[in-house]
CSV table of C-alpha atoms in Angstrom, one decimal:
chain,number,residue,atom,x,y,z
A,1,MET,CA,-10.5,-44.3,6.3
A,2,THR,CA,-8.3,-41.4,7.2
A,3,LYS,CA,-8.1,-40.3,10.8
A,4,GLU,CA,-7.0,-36.8,11.7
A,5,ILE,CA,-4.4,-36.8,14.5
A,6,ARG,CA,-3.6,-33.7,16.4
A,7,SER,CA,-1.2,-33.4,19.3
A,8,PHE,CA,-2.2,-31.6,22.4
A,9,PRO,CA,0.8,-29.2,22.4
A,10,THR,CA,0.0,-28.2,18.8
A,11,LEU,CA,-3.6,-27.3,19.8
A,12,ILE,CA,-2.4,-25.2,22.7
A,13,TYR,CA,0.1,-23.4,20.5
A,14,PHE,CA,-2.5,-22.4,17.9
A,15,ARG,CA,-5.0,-21.5,20.6
A,16,TYR,CA,-2.7,-19.1,22.4
A,17,ASN,CA,-0.6,-17.9,19.5
A,18,LYS,CA,-3.4,-17.1,17.1
A,19,MET,CA,-2.2,-14.7,14.4
A,20,TYR,CA,-4.6,-11.8,13.8
A,21,ASN,CA,-4.9,-9.9,10.6
A,22,VAL,CA,-4.3,-6.2,10.1
A,23,ILE,CA,-5.1,-4.7,6.7
A,24,ILE,CA,-3.7,-1.2,6.3
A,25,LEU,CA,-4.9,1.0,3.4
A,26,PHE,CA,-2.7,4.0,2.8
A,27,GLY,CA,-2.3,6.7,0.3
A,28,VAL,CA,-2.9,10.4,-0.4
A,29,SER,CA,-6.0,12.3,0.6
A,30,GLY,CA,-9.0,11.5,-1.7
A,31,CYS,CA,-7.7,8.0,-2.8
A,32,GLY,CA,-10.6,6.2,-1.1
A,33,LYS,CA,-9.0,4.9,2.1
A,34,SER,CA,-11.9,5.6,4.4
A,35,LEU,CA,-14.6,4.5,2.0
A,36,ILE,CA,-12.9,1.3,1.0
A,37,GLY,CA,-11.7,0.6,4.5
A,38,SER,CA,-15.1,1.0,6.1
A,39,GLN,CA,-16.8,-1.3,3.5
A,40,LEU,CA,-14.0,-3.8,3.7
A,41,SER,CA,-14.2,-4.0,7.4
A,42,LYS,CA,-17.9,-4.6,7.3
A,43,ASP,CA,-17.6,-7.3,4.6
A,44,LEU,CA,-14.9,-9.1,6.5
A,45,GLN,CA,-16.4,-8.4,9.9
A,46,PHE,CA,-13.1,-6.8,11.1
A,47,GLU,CA,-12.8,-3.8,13.4
A,48,PHE,CA,-12.2,-0.5,11.6
A,49,ILE,CA,-9.7,2.2,12.6
A,50,GLU,CA,-10.2,5.6,10.8
A,51,GLY,CA,-6.8,7.2,11.1
A,52,ASP,CA,-8.2,10.7,10.8
A,53,ASP,CA,-10.1,10.2,14.0
A,54,PHE,CA,-6.8,10.2,15.9
A,55,HIS,CA,-5.4,13.6,14.9
A,56,SER,CA,-4.8,16.2,17.6
A,57,ASP,CA,-6.9,19.4,17.5
A,58,GLU,CA,-3.7,21.2,16.4
A,59,ASN,CA,-3.3,19.0,13.5
A,60,ILE,CA,-6.9,19.4,12.5
A,61,GLN,CA,-6.5,23.2,12.6
A,62,LYS,CA,-3.4,23.0,10.4
A,63,MET,CA,-5.1,20.8,7.9
A,64,LYS,CA,-8.2,23.1,7.8
A,65,ASN,CA,-5.8,26.0,7.1
A,66,ASN,CA,-4.0,24.0,4.3
A,67,ILE,CA,-0.8,23.9,6.3
A,68,PRO,CA,1.0,20.6,5.7
A,69,LEU,CA,1.8,18.4,8.7
A,70,ASN,CA,5.4,17.8,9.5
A,71,ASP,CA,7.0,14.6,11.0
A,72,ASP,CA,6.7,15.9,14.5
A,73,ASP,CA,2.9,16.6,14.0
A,74,ARG,CA,2.5,13.0,12.7
A,75,GLU,CA,4.4,11.3,15.6
A,76,ILE,CA,1.6,11.9,18.1
A,77,TRP,CA,-1.0,10.9,15.6
A,78,LEU,CA,0.8,7.7,14.6
A,79,ASP,CA,1.3,6.8,18.3
A,80,ARG,CA,-2.4,7.2,19.0
A,81,ILE,CA,-3.3,4.9,16.1
A,82,ASN,CA,-0.7,2.4,17.3
A,83,LYS,CA,-2.1,2.5,20.8
A,84,GLU,CA,-5.6,1.8,19.4
A,85,LEU,CA,-4.3,-1.0,17.3
A,86,TYR,CA,-2.6,-2.5,20.4
A,87,LYS,CA,-5.9,-2.3,22.3
A,88,LEU,CA,-7.5,-4.3,19.4
A,89,ARG,CA,-4.6,-6.8,19.3
A,90,ASN,CA,-6.8,-9.8,19.7
A,91,LYS,CA,-9.0,-8.8,16.8
A,92,ASN,CA,-8.8,-8.5,13.0
A,93,VAL,CA,-8.5,-4.9,12.0
A,94,VAL,CA,-8.7,-2.7,8.9
A,95,ILE,CA,-6.9,0.7,9.2
A,96,ALA,CA,-7.3,3.7,6.8
A,97,CYS,CA,-4.4,6.0,7.3
A,98,SER,CA,-2.1,8.1,5.0
A,99,ALA,CA,1.2,6.7,6.3
A,100,LEU,CA,3.0,7.7,3.1
A,101,LYS,CA,6.5,7.5,4.5
A,102,GLU,CA,8.2,4.2,5.5
A,103,ILE,CA,9.1,5.7,8.9
A,104,TYR,CA,5.4,6.4,9.5
A,105,ARG,CA,4.4,2.8,8.6
A,106,LYS,CA,7.1,1.4,10.9
A,107,ARG,CA,5.9,3.6,13.8
A,108,LEU,CA,2.3,2.7,13.1
A,109,VAL,CA,2.9,-1.1,13.6
A,110,SER,CA,5.7,-0.9,16.2
A,111,GLY,CA,5.3,-3.7,18.7
A,112,ILE,CA,2.3,-5.2,16.9
A,113,GLU,CA,2.3,-8.9,16.4
A,114,ALA,CA,-0.1,-9.8,13.6
A,115,LYS,CA,-0.2,-10.7,9.9
A,116,ILE,CA,0.0,-7.2,8.3
A,117,ASP,CA,-1.0,-6.6,4.7
A,118,TRP,CA,-0.3,-3.2,3.2
A,119,PHE,CA,-2.3,-1.7,0.3
A,120,CYS,CA,-1.3,1.6,-1.3
A,121,LEU,CA,-4.4,3.1,-2.9
A,122,LYS,CA,-3.7,5.3,-5.9
A,123,GLY,CA,-5.6,7.4,-8.4
A,124,THR,CA,-4.9,9.8,-11.2
A,125,PHE,CA,-4.4,13.5,-10.4
A,126,ASP,CA,-7.7,14.3,-12.0
A,127,ILE,CA,-9.7,11.7,-10.0
A,128,ILE,CA,-8.1,12.7,-6.7
A,129,LYS,CA,-8.7,16.4,-7.4
A,130,GLU,CA,-12.3,15.7,-8.3
A,131,ARG,CA,-12.9,13.7,-5.1
A,132,LEU,CA,-11.3,16.4,-3.0
A,133,ASP,CA,-13.3,19.2,-4.7
A,134,ASN,CA,-16.5,17.3,-4.0
A,135,ARG,CA,-15.8,16.8,-0.3
A,136,ASP,CA,-18.0,18.6,2.3
């Protein structure tokens, strides 16, 4: 008969140093980040952060007018998402966010201690165009 032996310090370590999971779905507009992220978070019973919900009013206006966001525009947005991720630091989280540049991804998870998995969602030009054309 085998007997499982656990030492007290090991139990304390795992209890207080639990590593949480963060799954980040990134990619261009129309690649399915929000749809997949929302469903994935439900299936896994993770919290869901929709990156678009953290844009400033100015960024939203720019995007509505088809004006591309620059790095300065994205700094505030990424910091807001990072702050929300920090608030959820003791939970498992799925994030949907464009984060196309490496500097954006680094800023997004700055100071976050978790197991982070990154998934870049892709699609052909025709599929992405069709999805964007069919948006409300």
